[in-house]
């Protein structure tokens, strides 16, 4: 879950690799997965599709117990808003979802009005502002 990811856990990220154009996605799901390598495309074992992943620098240490590295993986499920706009997440978003425009290596990202599928806030409408990134 994005709220459970601490910036300490992702401090060794050097790059986020996107497999799709995330500019058209309101949100992506993120998780910290245990992977065997610091870099490269990880295997994907969920329903749906992987849309991106993090690369780690050489200073990232493997777990003493498992020998794996904790890396972020970004993904979507078949019933997410990009595939079913009027479905379950027509408004609102899954707990682990964040706006991909708020992501950067070492920064966990956050939810936005856009990722929640809601209209602009009254303050934004009053100022004539639109969410963009």
PDB file of C-alpha atoms in Angstrom, residues 16-118:
ATOM      1  CA  UNK A  16      11.441   4.663 -12.541  1.00  0.00           C
ATOM      2  CA  UNK A  17      10.937   2.707 -15.761  1.00  0.00           C
ATOM      3  CA  UNK A  18       7.538   3.066 -17.410  1.00  0.00           C
ATOM      4  CA  UNK A  19       6.303   0.350 -19.768  1.00  0.00           C
ATOM      5  CA  UNK A  20       3.316   2.451 -20.876  1.00  0.00           C
ATOM      6  CA  UNK A  21       2.582   6.121 -21.307  1.00  0.00           C
ATOM      7  CA  UNK A  22       1.368   6.951 -17.799  1.00  0.00           C
ATOM      8  CA  UNK A  23       0.380  10.451 -18.908  1.00  0.00           C
ATOM      9  CA  UNK A  24      -3.056   9.116 -19.796  1.00  0.00           C
ATOM     10  CA  UNK A  25      -3.508   7.135 -16.559  1.00  0.00           C
ATOM     11  CA  UNK A  26      -5.321   8.760 -13.631  1.00  0.00           C
ATOM     12  CA  UNK A  27      -3.656   6.365 -11.213  1.00  0.00           C
ATOM     13  CA  UNK A  28      -1.371   3.367 -10.941  1.00  0.00           C
ATOM     14  CA  UNK A  29      -1.186   0.879  -8.105  1.00  0.00           C
ATOM     15  CA  UNK A  30       2.163   0.558  -6.354  1.00  0.00           C
ATOM     16  CA  UNK A  31       3.625  -2.125  -4.153  1.00  0.00           C
ATOM     17  CA  UNK A  32       7.009  -3.028  -2.701  1.00  0.00           C
ATOM     18  CA  UNK A  33       7.931  -6.444  -4.035  1.00  0.00           C
ATOM     19  CA  UNK A  34      10.798  -8.707  -3.011  1.00  0.00           C
ATOM     20  CA  UNK A  35      12.869  -9.198  -6.142  1.00  0.00           C
ATOM     21  CA  UNK A  36      16.092 -11.046  -6.834  1.00  0.00           C
ATOM     22  CA  UNK A  37      17.838  -8.123  -8.562  1.00  0.00           C
ATOM     23  CA  UNK A  38      18.373  -4.367  -8.148  1.00  0.00           C
ATOM     24  CA  UNK A  39      17.726  -3.598 -11.806  1.00  0.00           C
ATOM     25  CA  UNK A  40      15.902  -4.923 -14.840  1.00  0.00           C
ATOM     26  CA  UNK A  41      12.325  -5.798 -15.583  1.00  0.00           C
ATOM     27  CA  UNK A  42      10.894  -8.011 -12.853  1.00  0.00           C
ATOM     28  CA  UNK A  43       8.645 -10.987 -13.440  1.00  0.00           C
ATOM     29  CA  UNK A  44       4.985 -10.093 -13.012  1.00  0.00           C
ATOM     30  CA  UNK A  45       2.702 -12.521 -11.190  1.00  0.00           C
ATOM     31  CA  UNK A  46      -0.564 -10.636 -10.647  1.00  0.00           C
ATOM     32  CA  UNK A  47      -3.770 -10.320 -12.608  1.00  0.00           C
ATOM     33  CA  UNK A  48      -3.749  -7.299 -14.871  1.00  0.00           C
ATOM     34  CA  UNK A  49      -0.569  -5.744 -16.120  1.00  0.00           C
ATOM     35  CA  UNK A  50       2.646  -4.193 -14.904  1.00  0.00           C
ATOM     36  CA  UNK A  51       3.015  -0.585 -16.086  1.00  0.00           C
ATOM     37  CA  UNK A  52       6.376   0.234 -14.488  1.00  0.00           C
ATOM     38  CA  UNK A  53       9.024  -0.547 -11.911  1.00  0.00           C
ATOM     39  CA  UNK A  54      11.878   1.016  -9.972  1.00  0.00           C
ATOM     40  CA  UNK A  55      15.597   0.465 -10.520  1.00  0.00           C
ATOM     41  CA  UNK A  56      17.907   0.471  -7.495  1.00  0.00           C
ATOM     42  CA  UNK A  57      21.437   1.811  -7.205  1.00  0.00           C
ATOM     43  CA  UNK A  58      24.459  -0.289  -6.193  1.00  0.00           C
ATOM     44  CA  UNK A  59      24.237   0.905  -2.580  1.00  0.00           C
ATOM     45  CA  UNK A  60      20.916  -0.946  -2.102  1.00  0.00           C
ATOM     46  CA  UNK A  61      21.509  -3.945   0.150  1.00  0.00           C
ATOM     47  CA  UNK A  62      19.774  -7.288  -0.140  1.00  0.00           C
ATOM     48  CA  UNK A  63      17.839  -8.697   2.799  1.00  0.00           C
ATOM     49  CA  UNK A  64      20.053 -10.773   5.074  1.00  0.00           C
ATOM     50  CA  UNK A  65      17.328 -13.407   5.389  1.00  0.00           C
ATOM     51  CA  UNK A  66      16.071 -13.785   1.832  1.00  0.00           C
ATOM     52  CA  UNK A  67      18.781 -12.242  -0.341  1.00  0.00           C
ATOM     53  CA  UNK A  68      16.102 -10.215  -2.137  1.00  0.00           C
ATOM     54  CA  UNK A  69      15.741  -6.498  -2.786  1.00  0.00           C
ATOM     55  CA  UNK A  70      12.583  -4.486  -2.074  1.00  0.00           C
ATOM     56  CA  UNK A  71      11.599  -2.660  -5.248  1.00  0.00           C
ATOM     57  CA  UNK A  72       8.481  -0.813  -6.262  1.00  0.00           C
ATOM     58  CA  UNK A  73       6.318  -2.240  -8.989  1.00  0.00           C
ATOM     59  CA  UNK A  74       3.485  -0.254 -10.588  1.00  0.00           C
ATOM     60  CA  UNK A  75       0.486  -2.107 -11.959  1.00  0.00           C
ATOM     61  CA  UNK A  76      -3.202  -2.061 -12.895  1.00  0.00           C
ATOM     62  CA  UNK A  77      -5.949  -4.649 -12.617  1.00  0.00           C
ATOM     63  CA  UNK A  78      -8.492  -5.470 -15.353  1.00  0.00           C
ATOM     64  CA  UNK A  79     -11.283  -3.617 -13.492  1.00  0.00           C
ATOM     65  CA  UNK A  80      -9.301  -0.380 -12.946  1.00  0.00           C
ATOM     66  CA  UNK A  81     -10.544   2.938 -14.338  1.00  0.00           C
ATOM     67  CA  UNK A  82      -8.353   2.924 -17.457  1.00  0.00           C
ATOM     68  CA  UNK A  83     -10.111  -0.256 -18.677  1.00  0.00           C
ATOM     69  CA  UNK A  84     -13.572   0.194 -17.120  1.00  0.00           C
ATOM     70  CA  UNK A  85     -14.161   3.967 -16.805  1.00  0.00           C
ATOM     71  CA  UNK A  86     -17.709   3.578 -15.446  1.00  0.00           C
ATOM     72  CA  UNK A  87     -16.829   0.665 -13.172  1.00  0.00           C
ATOM     73  CA  UNK A  88     -15.927   0.219  -9.535  1.00  0.00           C
ATOM     74  CA  UNK A  89     -13.371   3.055  -9.588  1.00  0.00           C
ATOM     75  CA  UNK A  90     -15.280   5.598 -11.685  1.00  0.00           C
ATOM     76  CA  UNK A  91     -14.750   7.770  -8.621  1.00  0.00           C
ATOM     77  CA  UNK A  92     -12.410   6.953  -5.802  1.00  0.00           C
ATOM     78  CA  UNK A  93      -9.342   4.779  -6.172  1.00  0.00           C
ATOM     79  CA  UNK A  94      -7.865   1.667  -4.577  1.00  0.00           C
ATOM     80  CA  UNK A  95      -5.890   2.186  -1.360  1.00  0.00           C
ATOM     81  CA  UNK A  96      -2.542   1.488  -3.069  1.00  0.00           C
ATOM     82  CA  UNK A  97      -3.266   3.799  -6.015  1.00  0.00           C
ATOM     83  CA  UNK A  98      -1.390   7.053  -6.576  1.00  0.00           C
ATOM     84  CA  UNK A  99      -1.234   9.650  -9.332  1.00  0.00           C
ATOM     85  CA  UNK A 100       1.767   8.682 -11.511  1.00  0.00           C
ATOM     86  CA  UNK A 101       2.473  12.376 -12.069  1.00  0.00           C
ATOM     87  CA  UNK A 102       3.461  12.679  -8.410  1.00  0.00           C
ATOM     88  CA  UNK A 103       6.028   9.862  -8.539  1.00  0.00           C
ATOM     89  CA  UNK A 104       9.795  10.186  -8.708  1.00  0.00           C
ATOM     90  CA  UNK A 105      12.680   7.926  -7.675  1.00  0.00           C
ATOM     91  CA  UNK A 106      12.787   7.871  -3.889  1.00  0.00           C
ATOM     92  CA  UNK A 107       9.399   9.639  -3.537  1.00  0.00           C
ATOM     93  CA  UNK A 108       6.309   7.572  -2.841  1.00  0.00           C
ATOM     94  CA  UNK A 109       3.794   9.780  -4.648  1.00  0.00           C
ATOM     95  CA  UNK A 110       0.331  10.717  -3.510  1.00  0.00           C
ATOM     96  CA  UNK A 111      -3.327  10.667  -4.380  1.00  0.00           C
ATOM     97  CA  UNK A 112      -4.771  13.696  -6.166  1.00  0.00           C
ATOM     98  CA  UNK A 113      -8.243  14.773  -7.248  1.00  0.00           C
ATOM     99  CA  UNK A 114      -7.382  13.305 -10.639  1.00  0.00           C
ATOM    100  CA  UNK A 115      -6.392   9.928  -9.191  1.00  0.00           C
ATOM    101  CA  UNK A 116      -9.557   9.873  -7.089  1.00  0.00           C
ATOM    102  CA  UNK A 117     -11.687  10.503 -10.181  1.00  0.00           C
ATOM    103  CA  UNK A 118     -13.345  13.480  -8.608  1.00  0.00           C
TER     104      UNK A 118
END
